[in-house]
Amino acid sequence: MTEPTADLLPVGLEDRLPVAARALTRARRAALDALDLHGYERVIPPLVEFEKSLATRMSGVATRRMFRFVDPASLRTLALRSDMTVQIGRIAATSLKGAARPLRLCYAGEVATITADQLDPARQRLQLGAELIGSDSAAAAGEVVALAIEALTAAGARGVSVDFTLPDLVDTLAASALPLDADRIEAVRRELDAKDAGALKQAGGEAYLPLLYAAGPFDEALGKLAAIGGETAGGALESRIEGLRQIAARVGDRARLTLDPTERHGFEYQSWFGFTLYAEGVRGTLGRGGTYRIGGSDEAATGFTLYIDPLVDALDAAPSGDLLYLPPGHDPQVAARLRAIGWRSVAALHDGEDPAALGCTHRLEGDTPTAL
Amino acid sequence: MTEPTADLLPVGLEDRLPVAARALTRARRAALDALDLHGYERVIPPLVEFEKSLATRMSGVATRRMFRFVDPASLRTLALRSDMTVQIGRIAATSLKGAARPLRLCYAGEVATITADQLDPARQRLQLGAELIGSDSAAAAGEVVALAIEALTAAGARGVSVDFTLPDLVDTLAASALPLDADRIEAVRRELDAKDAGALKQAGGEAYLPLLYAAGPFDEALGKLAAIGGETAGGALESRIEGLRQIAARVGDRARLTLDPTERHGFEYQSWFGFTLYAEGVRGTLGRGGTYRIGGSDEAATGFTLYIDPLVDALDAAPSGDLLYLPPGHDPQVAARLRAIGWRSVAALHDGEDPAALGCTHRLEGDTPTAL
């Protein structure tokens, strides 16, 4: 091998070597086990699908970021998946159309994009999540937020915080208590995103100013939002505020909660409720979720997606544990019994090996593991 | 959804629905755990690499079967991996070049090909295996065959059989005891593959005829091969026969062994030793392995690859187990304690649900799971 290492793999694609691979495997299994214990059944969709099938369930922007190629069998364009939630929606709407609702499904797998996004150079990520299909009620949202926190915690996260949002808030208010001309809605949403009070006024959104200040720690921010609902917006927000209260009551003891009711980034598909997940010591978001309608079938659903690679990268490397050297001529039955109680072993290939150099901590002497 | 189901996914690509996904997840974990217990450290290479990097470590035929696309970042051609062993070889030769030998690595992941092969319509498969890098001795081969049997058995296989072969047998004999002109070697190998005695004679390979009959149950076939070695081939086969004896002594009590010393199909890269794995009730091969040289670094190695999808398909569906319905107003602490001892639960979303329709077998009453 004379190639320079930098040239070995395309930018944004990496190998996970033993220490990192062990940590990722452990975190992935623990998170999936948490979902399984709550009755979420795993499904495993393929890596590659018809581009059109993936695209009709996604926004146009996202599909341009997929790896695409022509299928010699069908002469149609295929794509490497960049998001598994659209696959879960497809399965719920087709093969599992007849299954009882609510339908609880979970998934874990690699997704890839042909271009990286500005904040994250990775072009391949492990995506892991759960979908509760057939309901977008506050009870469903509470279950899903609690489950997301439990899965993240199982994967090793500490100090989880959850930021709630109301993705269709402006649309709702514009159609009821704070009327807006249809051609101004987009500008008002944009300036709320930018948190620019002056531009918001100029865009004709003066009535929306109080929303800018209804963000922060959950209880305080919800109080401000409720005040807008009660005093300004004539009760239009009531059901959403009551939903948020229910969700917060369910998970408030497990995570730090904040509210940013006009946050839209990453919530292009969500309906009334969305949330973003963070953990102490990990930069950026670890996942997102919310209520939505499944593309194609238009069935109500609530779900979340986690990207646990940055979490695993931030965890302290777990100790690799004991490793038992089995010298030439050892009793294979003894070795098998020790493995059955959890010893990892490395068998001698020939005389004269150095067990320590192979990473071993112990050596089998007779039927006893002895520390090196 | 009005699309016909047959049109949903490209031919050769499938969803695994809950029962099948559960079985596959269980088999995959069990096999990986078996490898881990024997000191094989997992590495996780990416789904996509530079085509050239994959291709220079594979035969030209195989690379034409890869999904390929141009990388907008590097303007080079990328490919979706169709075989993970070349990735493991790359890691051993680069990032882990300085790690102590023998180096034991394992892997599991999805691989895909743009065209199916004639015997198997699947274009995506789960590949899982182990590589022992730095040795191709009989001891290494014995360890690897034993490990392959153990991993397959952990994944659920019963009645494993292993067919041994000597991939470079004809080359070895042609260069020593049974001389052949270089331009006849390929024809002799072809007719041995076809097991056509008449054509073998016509091709000038009359001296190779006894090899045709040295196939079958291991002891008997090895006896015949040894006779060729002793009487005809003047000892040229001795070290290979002794190697096979050592390997068989290691694994003969765990699997049915056969020998087909001239079998070459699927062993394009192997050096002196190759083997194919089968299990009762499963059509076709479940995996292959052998000794080889890593492309690029030319380091000696021994390894195996399993494709466990057909095994999992052949297994009886595991019972899905108990599922506990948590009615509205249940005590979440009680539910958490029950999950901690292994109960899977489904929480009520609202009053009036039918727990049985949701697949539940039990209902929580107070702090007691009660059968429905």
XYZ file of C-alpha atoms in Angstrom:
744
model
C 0.000 0.000 0.000
C 1.669 3.177 -1.143
C -1.429 5.355 -1.513
C -1.545 8.244 0.926
C -4.161 7.664 3.602
C -6.038 10.842 2.733
C -6.656 9.421 -0.717
C -7.991 6.103 0.513
C -11.607 7.044 1.111
C -13.838 9.697 -0.442
C -14.323 12.780 1.738
C -17.108 12.289 4.274
C -16.800 8.486 4.318
C -14.885 6.726 7.062
C -13.901 3.391 8.531
C -14.766 2.681 12.128
C -11.780 0.883 13.623
C -12.131 -1.593 16.525
C -12.559 0.794 19.475
C -15.058 3.004 17.657
C -16.842 0.053 16.046
C -17.298 -1.621 19.432
C -18.760 1.561 20.911
C -21.109 2.076 17.966
C -22.268 -1.548 17.988
C -23.010 -1.352 21.708
C -24.892 1.963 21.422
C -26.897 0.790 18.412
C -27.950 -2.434 20.071
C -28.879 -0.710 23.330
C -31.024 1.857 21.538
C -32.767 -0.783 19.409
C -33.369 -2.934 22.490
C -35.041 0.027 24.220
C -37.397 0.445 21.244
C -38.106 -3.280 21.163
C -39.036 -3.332 24.855
C -41.683 -0.700 24.165
C -43.306 -2.874 21.512
C -41.763 -1.225 18.443
C -41.184 -3.968 15.859
C -38.139 -3.677 13.655
C -38.414 -3.611 9.878
C -35.410 -3.728 7.521
C -35.915 -1.977 4.177
C -33.322 -2.260 1.393
C -30.397 0.131 0.825
C -31.567 0.933 -2.695
C -35.006 1.773 -4.073
C -36.587 3.408 -7.115
C -35.673 7.069 -6.914
C -39.252 8.023 -7.650
C -40.566 5.952 -4.771
C -38.206 7.663 -2.340
C -38.655 11.092 -3.927
C -42.452 11.221 -3.862
C -42.272 10.817 -0.115
C -39.566 13.479 0.361
C -39.014 17.128 -0.483
C -37.400 17.933 -3.825
C -34.355 19.427 -2.157
C -33.476 16.246 -0.321
C -33.755 13.978 -3.374
C -31.077 15.935 -5.215
C -28.666 14.830 -2.500
C -29.113 11.101 -3.172
C -26.654 8.818 -4.961
C -28.525 7.799 -8.151
C -27.929 5.264 -10.935
C -29.822 3.475 -13.695
C -31.065 -0.039 -12.980
C -30.159 -2.381 -15.865
C -33.062 -4.644 -14.870
C -35.860 -2.040 -15.003
C -34.080 0.789 -16.851
C -35.467 3.053 -14.114
C -33.423 5.322 -11.848
C -32.513 3.883 -8.484
C -31.189 5.747 -5.462
C -29.226 4.860 -2.369
C -31.435 5.837 0.547
C -30.661 9.094 2.339
C -33.504 8.768 4.877
C -35.165 5.637 6.201
C -38.363 7.293 7.458
C -39.771 7.426 3.929
C -39.149 3.687 3.654
C -40.978 3.037 6.925
C -43.884 5.132 5.656
C -43.954 3.099 2.439
C -44.021 -0.176 4.383
C -46.805 1.087 6.659
C -48.814 2.189 3.634
C -48.370 -1.026 1.639
C -47.194 -4.322 3.151
C -48.470 -3.402 6.611
C -51.538 -1.495 5.423
C -53.746 -4.147 6.998
C -51.911 -4.316 10.353
C -53.732 -3.016 13.439
C -53.289 0.664 14.342
C -51.543 2.196 16.122
C -48.652 0.398 14.430
C -45.298 0.693 16.179
C -42.231 0.199 13.969
C -38.538 0.837 14.468
C -35.469 0.737 12.234
C -31.714 1.173 12.174
C -29.435 1.365 9.175
C -26.906 3.313 7.185
C -28.006 6.241 5.038
C -25.855 8.207 2.612
C -25.937 11.506 0.746
C -23.897 12.446 -2.295
C -23.075 15.855 -0.806
C -22.391 16.710 2.807
C -24.329 19.446 4.549
C -22.613 22.602 5.692
C -22.508 21.711 9.363
C -21.577 18.049 9.056
C -18.994 16.717 6.583
C -20.222 13.123 6.969
C -21.860 11.627 3.883
C -22.864 8.406 5.604
C -24.621 8.149 8.923
C -26.319 5.552 11.065
C -30.004 6.420 11.286
C -32.096 4.832 14.017
C -35.639 5.598 15.012
C -39.225 4.694 15.696
C -42.586 5.524 14.152
C -45.978 5.308 15.814
C -48.344 5.073 12.871
C -52.044 5.843 13.073
C -51.936 8.635 15.645
C -50.601 12.169 15.994
C -52.304 12.915 19.309
C -50.597 14.479 22.311
C -50.538 11.006 23.906
C -48.705 9.631 20.854
C -46.277 12.559 20.923
C -45.652 12.028 24.649
C -44.898 8.355 24.097
C -42.550 9.137 21.221
C -40.624 11.881 23.041
C -40.245 9.629 26.111
C -39.057 6.789 23.901
C -36.532 8.995 22.096
C -35.060 10.070 25.435
C -34.951 6.454 26.629
C -33.242 5.257 23.423
C -30.670 8.066 23.549
C -29.970 7.367 27.210
C -29.596 3.647 26.482
C -27.104 4.582 23.751
C -25.024 6.404 26.371
C -26.312 9.990 26.316
C -26.277 11.968 29.552
C -28.032 15.261 30.225
C -30.566 14.975 27.416
C -32.472 18.105 26.526
C -35.478 18.437 24.242
C -36.483 21.573 22.380
C -40.174 21.641 21.418
C -41.595 23.541 18.479
C -44.968 24.076 16.782
C -44.155 23.813 13.055
C -47.524 25.027 11.737
C -47.955 27.804 14.312
C -47.843 30.711 11.885
C -50.237 29.032 9.453
C -52.645 28.330 12.290
C -52.555 31.853 13.641
C -52.699 33.399 10.175
C -55.900 31.515 9.470
C -57.537 32.480 12.741
C -56.574 34.950 15.453
C -53.776 36.868 13.730
C -54.969 37.165 10.134
C -52.305 37.548 7.459
C -52.608 37.845 3.714
C -51.507 34.593 2.114
C -48.659 36.359 0.305
C -47.213 37.639 3.567
C -47.129 34.326 5.438
C -43.816 33.223 3.987
C -42.105 36.538 4.791
C -43.414 36.491 8.362
C -42.187 32.926 8.850
C -38.802 33.876 7.454
C -38.356 36.849 9.786
C -39.526 34.807 12.765
C -36.842 32.259 11.805
C -34.301 35.043 11.621
C -35.613 36.445 14.921
C -35.447 39.915 13.374
C -38.043 42.151 15.064
C -37.540 45.083 12.714
C -37.861 43.020 9.553
C -40.859 41.231 11.033
C -42.665 44.561 11.458
C -41.726 45.624 7.935
C -43.123 42.347 6.610
C -46.446 43.212 8.179
C -46.061 40.778 11.036
C -46.184 43.188 13.972
C -48.911 41.138 15.629
C -46.460 38.201 15.644
C -43.777 40.025 17.633
C -44.663 38.416 20.980
C -43.818 35.000 19.500
C -40.178 36.098 19.314
C -40.079 36.293 23.087
C -41.969 33.080 23.806
C -38.805 30.969 23.540
C -36.573 29.489 26.240
C -37.025 27.230 29.262
C -40.277 25.341 28.750
C -42.516 26.553 31.579
C -41.646 30.209 31.148
C -41.888 30.117 27.357
C -45.160 28.221 27.436
C -46.560 30.821 29.834
C -45.737 33.549 27.321
C -47.200 31.538 24.459
C -50.342 30.886 26.498
C -50.634 34.606 27.124
C -50.582 35.197 23.372
C -53.185 32.484 23.030
C -55.356 33.918 25.736
C -54.998 37.661 25.288
C -54.012 38.171 21.698
C -54.994 35.167 19.701
C -58.352 34.457 21.162
C -57.817 30.814 22.138
C -56.557 29.629 18.745
C -53.523 28.095 20.376
C -55.400 26.317 23.108
C -55.264 22.744 21.846
C -51.586 23.037 20.924
C -50.666 24.482 24.306
C -52.636 21.777 26.079
C -50.802 19.169 23.934
C -47.418 20.614 24.862
C -48.387 20.572 28.549
C -49.319 16.877 28.313
C -46.056 15.962 26.596
C -43.998 17.959 29.088
C -45.795 16.315 32.008
C -44.818 12.933 30.583
C -41.104 13.634 30.097
C -40.277 16.667 32.267
C -38.495 14.542 34.869
C -36.226 12.886 32.295
C -34.853 15.773 30.270
C -34.373 19.500 30.300
C -37.178 21.010 28.216
C -37.163 24.169 26.156
C -39.641 25.675 23.736
C -38.939 27.590 20.543
C -42.417 27.708 19.020
C -41.459 29.237 15.676
C -38.425 27.044 14.959
C -38.924 25.503 11.502
C -35.485 24.307 10.430
C -35.611 20.533 9.982
C -39.383 20.411 10.382
C -40.509 20.719 6.779
C -42.835 17.687 7.094
C -44.108 17.976 10.637
C -47.655 19.079 11.386
C -48.532 20.501 14.796
C -45.609 19.248 16.913
C -41.867 18.863 16.511
C -38.889 18.331 18.789
C -35.093 18.340 18.644
C -32.802 16.268 20.859
C -29.492 17.268 22.416
C -27.152 15.761 24.997
C -24.448 17.184 27.225
C -21.005 17.095 25.686
C -22.256 16.509 22.138
C -22.210 19.343 19.638
C -25.258 19.779 17.456
C -28.505 17.868 17.338
C -28.717 14.124 17.950
C -32.139 13.688 16.448
C -35.536 15.091 15.623
C -39.116 14.026 15.652
C -42.699 15.094 15.577
C -46.156 14.546 14.182
C -46.678 14.269 10.429
C -48.714 12.683 7.633
C -47.202 9.768 5.737
C -46.518 10.723 2.123
C -48.802 8.830 -0.258
C -51.265 7.422 2.275
C -51.712 10.646 4.275
C -52.046 8.594 7.469
C -51.325 10.413 10.747
C -48.072 9.390 12.419
C -45.611 10.441 15.091
C -41.967 9.456 15.133
C -38.354 10.337 15.682
C -34.968 9.768 14.105
C -31.625 9.620 15.891
C -28.160 9.979 14.392
C -25.967 8.474 17.076
C -22.504 8.678 15.468
C -21.601 12.014 17.129
C -22.858 10.697 20.467
C -20.652 7.618 20.193
C -17.698 9.790 19.159
C -18.218 11.909 22.277
C -18.435 8.988 24.707
C -15.331 7.967 26.572
C -13.891 4.844 24.988
C -15.184 1.858 26.926
C -12.438 -0.310 28.382
C -11.959 -3.150 25.908
C -12.151 -5.715 28.682
C -10.192 -8.846 29.505
C -8.822 -11.057 26.762
C -7.639 -14.572 27.538
C -4.716 -16.174 25.695
C -5.199 -19.898 25.061
C -1.691 -21.400 24.766
C -0.789 -24.270 22.409
C -2.243 -27.511 23.707
C -4.923 -25.873 25.870
C -8.095 -27.826 26.605
C -10.735 -26.570 24.134
C -13.557 -27.665 26.446
C -12.198 -25.498 29.254
C -11.912 -22.592 26.815
C -15.485 -23.089 25.620
C -16.756 -23.120 29.210
C -14.913 -19.872 29.942
C -16.357 -18.224 26.821
C -19.807 -19.376 27.921
C -19.404 -17.271 31.058
C -18.232 -14.272 29.069
C -14.470 -14.568 28.628
C -13.190 -13.405 25.262
C -10.310 -15.582 24.123
C -7.550 -15.681 21.513
C -6.183 -19.095 20.602
C -2.485 -19.682 19.961
C -1.554 -20.249 16.341
C 1.967 -21.448 17.143
C 4.558 -21.608 19.906
C 6.427 -18.477 20.868
C 3.659 -15.898 20.486
C 3.637 -12.927 22.849
C 0.131 -12.843 24.418
C 0.558 -9.251 25.646
C 1.423 -8.041 22.151
C -1.847 -9.597 20.948
C -3.730 -7.503 23.500
C -4.295 -10.338 25.963
C -4.644 -9.575 29.673
C -4.755 -13.186 30.881
C -3.328 -16.566 29.960
C -5.037 -19.900 30.507
C -2.999 -22.106 32.835
C -4.669 -25.492 33.245
C -8.266 -24.445 33.729
C -7.516 -21.077 35.330
C -7.203 -17.689 33.653
C -4.101 -16.053 35.158
C -3.377 -12.347 34.821
C -0.321 -11.632 32.651
C -51.104 4.085 -2.255
C -52.413 2.831 -5.556
C -49.146 1.417 -6.919
C -49.199 -2.337 -7.377
C -47.010 -4.040 -4.792
C -44.862 -5.707 -7.446
C -43.841 -2.295 -8.663
C -42.859 -0.990 -5.244
C -39.304 -2.266 -5.078
C -36.745 -3.061 -7.776
C -36.362 -6.768 -8.508
C -33.957 -8.443 -6.113
C -34.482 -5.872 -3.329
C -36.832 -6.576 -0.445
C -38.175 -5.325 2.851
C -37.832 -7.530 5.890
C -41.084 -7.221 7.805
C -41.250 -7.675 11.608
C -41.073 -11.483 11.909
C -38.233 -11.795 9.401
C -36.424 -8.710 10.703
C -36.513 -10.068 14.251
C -35.079 -13.394 13.105
C -32.345 -11.721 11.059
C -31.398 -9.348 13.861
C -31.145 -12.238 16.311
C -29.046 -14.387 13.943
C -26.734 -11.513 13.037
C -26.084 -10.580 16.653
C -25.493 -14.193 17.689
C -22.991 -14.753 14.884
C -21.145 -11.502 15.627
C -21.061 -12.327 19.335
C -19.464 -15.701 18.534
C -16.730 -13.940 16.547
C -16.218 -11.386 19.309
C -15.790 -14.125 21.940
C -12.920 -15.549 19.884
C -11.093 -12.226 19.904
C -12.128 -11.004 16.447
C -12.524 -7.219 16.655
C -15.251 -5.626 14.578
C -14.489 -2.925 12.020
C -17.160 -0.959 10.151
C -16.130 0.265 6.684
C -18.360 2.640 4.696
C -21.052 1.588 2.189
C -19.400 3.555 -0.603
C -15.763 3.802 -1.706
C -13.715 4.827 -4.730
C -14.436 2.230 -7.402
C -10.738 1.917 -8.111
C -9.911 1.157 -4.512
C -12.477 -1.656 -4.433
C -11.609 -2.844 -7.935
C -7.867 -3.204 -7.475
C -8.562 -5.642 -4.685
C -11.153 -7.664 -6.667
C -11.382 -9.483 -9.974
C -12.504 -7.510 -13.004
C -15.649 -9.572 -13.389
C -16.943 -8.708 -9.942
C -16.400 -4.940 -10.302
C -18.700 -4.787 -13.309
C -21.505 -5.876 -11.004
C -21.184 -2.880 -8.678
C -23.536 0.121 -8.524
C -21.323 3.027 -9.675
C -21.687 6.826 -9.762
C -19.575 9.950 -10.054
C -18.617 11.749 -6.861
C -19.291 15.497 -7.199
C -16.673 16.158 -4.495
C -13.734 14.336 -6.130
C -15.093 13.845 -9.676
C -13.949 10.231 -9.320
C -16.119 7.151 -9.719
C -17.536 5.723 -6.531
C -19.133 2.323 -6.032
C -21.536 0.775 -3.560
C -19.660 -2.152 -2.042
C -20.479 -5.628 -3.311
C -18.013 -7.418 -1.003
C -16.712 -6.349 2.385
C -13.606 -8.565 2.431
C -11.752 -6.165 0.150
C -12.542 -3.385 2.612
C -11.191 -5.432 5.515
C -8.029 -6.100 3.510
C -7.671 -2.369 2.862
C -8.025 -1.562 6.564
C -5.490 -4.252 7.518
C -3.037 -2.899 4.949
C -3.421 0.770 5.892
C -4.953 1.983 9.177
C -4.095 -1.261 10.984
C -0.813 -1.853 9.183
C 1.047 -1.337 12.469
C -1.216 -3.555 14.607
C 0.261 -6.805 15.960
C -0.094 -9.939 13.821
C -1.952 -12.178 13.656
C -4.713 -9.567 13.465
C -8.238 -10.849 13.979
C -11.020 -8.725 12.474
C -14.707 -9.319 11.864
C -17.447 -7.445 10.049
C -21.151 -7.471 9.208
C -23.023 -5.292 6.769
C -25.143 -5.018 3.677
C -23.609 -5.501 0.240
C -25.321 -4.941 -3.098
C -24.813 -5.833 -6.752
C -26.401 -4.145 -9.734
C -27.202 -7.504 -11.354
C -28.299 -10.678 -9.635
C -26.448 -13.922 -10.221
C -28.123 -16.798 -11.980
C -28.752 -18.877 -8.878
C -29.838 -16.118 -6.527
C -32.139 -13.258 -7.558
C -31.181 -11.164 -4.498
C -29.243 -7.986 -5.265
C -28.659 -7.112 -1.624
C -27.352 -9.469 1.016
C -26.108 -9.354 4.574
C -22.430 -10.313 4.553
C -20.800 -11.337 7.816
C -17.375 -12.799 8.382
C -13.968 -12.867 9.957
C -10.394 -12.507 8.755
C -7.253 -13.759 10.463
C -4.546 -11.587 8.964
C -0.872 -12.476 9.025
C -1.145 -16.248 8.670
C -2.319 -18.832 6.155
C -1.016 -21.864 8.049
C -3.010 -25.019 8.697
C -3.464 -23.812 12.296
C -4.957 -20.549 11.021
C -7.208 -22.454 8.620
C -8.338 -24.783 11.408
C -9.223 -21.841 13.633
C -11.132 -20.125 10.833
C -13.128 -23.216 9.796
C -14.012 -23.906 13.447
C -15.070 -20.281 13.894
C -17.208 -20.323 10.744
C -19.029 -23.418 12.010
C -19.510 -21.820 15.428
C -20.845 -18.571 13.941
C -23.254 -20.418 11.636
C -24.461 -22.580 14.512
C -24.946 -19.501 16.697
C -27.010 -18.005 13.862
C -29.302 -21.025 14.016
C -27.822 -23.503 11.514
C -28.165 -27.208 12.251
C -26.315 -30.034 10.514
C -23.472 -27.928 9.178
C -21.288 -29.534 6.518
C -18.006 -28.251 5.147
C -16.601 -29.085 1.729
C -12.813 -28.641 1.512
C -10.921 -27.874 -1.656
C -7.334 -27.198 -2.756
C -7.657 -24.257 -5.152
C -4.094 -24.327 -6.487
C -3.857 -28.105 -6.719
C -3.489 -28.328 -10.494
C -0.887 -25.550 -10.578
C 1.072 -27.292 -7.855
C 0.994 -30.684 -9.553
C 1.681 -29.236 -12.987
C 4.847 -27.622 -11.660
C 6.081 -30.788 -9.970
C 4.894 -34.367 -10.072
C 2.445 -34.271 -12.972
C 4.106 -31.899 -15.464
C 1.835 -30.063 -17.875
C 2.647 -27.533 -20.574
C 1.607 -24.080 -19.404
C -0.873 -23.788 -22.276
C -2.670 -26.951 -21.212
C -3.178 -26.070 -17.541
C -6.335 -24.050 -18.117
C -7.936 -26.798 -20.235
C -7.117 -29.440 -17.639
C -8.587 -27.306 -14.865
C -11.711 -26.741 -16.939
C -12.289 -30.418 -17.601
C -11.627 -31.278 -13.961
C -14.277 -28.704 -13.064
C -16.637 -30.288 -15.561
C -15.692 -33.720 -14.199
C -15.473 -34.961 -17.797
C -12.997 -37.860 -17.961
C -13.042 -38.110 -21.773
C -12.413 -34.429 -22.331
C -9.746 -34.471 -19.636
C -7.841 -37.168 -21.565
C -8.260 -35.248 -24.825
C -6.877 -32.153 -23.138
C -3.743 -34.082 -22.308
C -4.635 -34.461 -18.645
C -4.775 -38.258 -18.445
C -2.415 -38.238 -15.475
C -4.959 -36.103 -13.626
C -7.791 -38.631 -13.985
C -7.432 -40.032 -10.430
C -8.243 -36.573 -9.037
C -11.764 -36.959 -10.428
C -12.348 -39.854 -8.049
C -10.735 -38.298 -4.995
C -13.948 -36.454 -4.040
C -16.584 -37.293 -1.445
C -16.669 -37.976 2.289
C -13.480 -36.522 3.746
C -11.557 -39.547 5.046
C -12.185 -41.656 1.985
C -11.452 -38.860 -0.467
C -8.314 -37.804 1.391
C -7.118 -41.422 1.277
C -7.462 -41.388 -2.495
C -5.737 -38.028 -2.751
C -2.916 -39.283 -0.514
C -2.533 -42.292 -2.779
C -2.045 -39.921 -5.714
C 0.447 -38.039 -3.632
C 2.285 -41.155 -2.608
C 2.180 -43.322 -5.708
C 1.708 -40.938 -8.585
C 2.757 -37.494 -7.565
C 5.896 -38.258 -5.659
C 5.042 -36.459 -2.414
C 4.168 -33.122 -3.994
C 0.875 -33.098 -2.161
C 2.271 -33.967 1.229
C 2.123 -30.602 2.955
C -1.381 -29.911 1.647
C -2.646 -33.303 2.740
C -1.093 -32.849 6.155
C -2.752 -29.423 6.377
C -6.146 -30.872 5.504
C -5.660 -33.587 8.136
C -4.918 -30.966 10.793
C -7.959 -28.897 9.887
C -10.222 -31.950 9.836
C -8.901 -33.086 13.227
C -9.882 -29.689 14.621
C -13.445 -29.595 13.294
C -14.384 -33.189 12.431
C -16.598 -33.556 15.500
C -18.601 -30.423 14.708
C -19.538 -30.804 11.073
C -19.849 -33.330 8.290
C -16.703 -33.004 6.145
C -16.278 -33.644 2.465
C -13.425 -33.052 0.052
C -13.599 -31.981 -3.570
C -9.941 -31.157 -4.214
C -10.369 -29.684 -7.700
C -13.421 -27.504 -6.980
C -12.566 -23.953 -8.093
C -15.905 -22.163 -8.370
C -15.935 -19.264 -5.907
C -12.254 -19.693 -5.058
C -10.648 -17.315 -7.530
C -8.553 -15.648 -4.818
C -7.723 -18.512 -2.509
C -4.262 -20.015 -2.366
C -3.762 -23.513 -1.010
C -6.983 -24.032 0.957
C -10.660 -23.249 0.485
C -13.933 -24.389 2.015
C -17.666 -24.071 1.418
C -20.347 -24.142 4.111
C -23.764 -25.788 3.999
C -26.496 -26.516 6.535
C -29.383 -28.950 6.632
C -32.604 -27.583 5.228
C -30.940 -24.645 3.455
C -30.505 -24.735 -0.311
C -27.188 -23.613 -1.695
C -24.051 -22.429 0.038
C -24.136 -20.334 3.211
C -20.573 -19.142 2.963
C -17.024 -19.674 1.823
C -13.544 -19.191 3.105
C -9.913 -20.066 2.718
C -6.353 -18.857 2.627
C -5.365 -15.965 0.385
C -3.079 -12.957 -0.059
C -4.488 -9.495 0.622
C -4.655 -7.444 -2.580
C -2.182 -4.576 -2.483
C -0.146 -5.608 0.556
C 0.240 -9.286 -0.435
C 0.022 -10.249 3.243
C -1.003 -13.831 4.014
C -4.512 -14.182 5.472
C -7.248 -16.701 6.166
C -10.911 -15.870 6.462
C -14.518 -16.657 5.705
C -17.689 -14.928 4.630
C -21.243 -15.945 5.504
C -24.459 -14.888 3.789
C -27.061 -15.693 6.405
C -30.262 -14.471 4.729
C -31.176 -17.894 3.279
C -30.450 -19.518 6.640
C -32.763 -17.092 8.425
C -35.441 -17.652 5.765
C -35.200 -21.394 6.357
C -35.475 -21.198 10.154
C -38.848 -21.714 11.756
C -40.250 -18.343 12.800
C -39.383 -17.806 16.443
C -42.406 -17.239 18.663
C -42.723 -13.480 18.996
C -43.024 -13.754 22.776
C -45.259 -12.121 25.341
C -46.387 -8.538 24.941
C -47.863 -6.642 27.875
C -50.603 -4.043 27.447
C -50.251 -1.080 29.803
C -53.764 0.367 30.250
C -54.506 4.083 30.648
C -53.433 5.262 34.091
C -50.955 2.428 34.681
C -48.024 3.023 37.013
C -45.019 3.809 34.785
C -42.587 2.703 37.505
C -44.168 -0.740 37.613
C -43.997 -0.922 33.829
C -40.311 0.084 33.846
C -39.522 -2.599 36.441
C -41.265 -5.232 34.311
C -39.342 -4.158 31.206
C -36.134 -4.366 33.228
C -36.831 -8.083 33.730
C -37.559 -8.597 30.049
C -41.245 -7.848 29.490
C -41.992 -6.107 26.209
C -44.814 -3.607 26.672
C -47.218 -1.497 24.646
C -48.644 1.579 26.360
C -52.270 2.655 25.877
C -52.748 5.738 23.736
C -56.395 6.166 24.720
C -59.356 4.410 26.331
C -61.153 1.690 24.452
C -58.211 0.052 22.679
C -58.317 -3.706 22.109
C -55.046 -5.098 23.534
C -55.415 -8.413 21.691
C -55.764 -6.633 18.339
C -52.466 -4.883 19.092
C -50.801 -8.272 19.504
C -50.714 -8.192 23.303
C -50.796 -11.432 25.268
C -51.059 -9.872 28.734
C -52.568 -6.822 30.401
C -51.125 -5.049 33.419
C -53.556 -5.127 36.347
C -52.133 -3.206 39.316
C -48.589 -4.483 39.319
C -49.339 -7.904 37.840
C -49.247 -8.972 34.177
C -52.432 -10.988 33.616
C -52.898 -13.230 30.572
C -55.607 -11.962 28.211
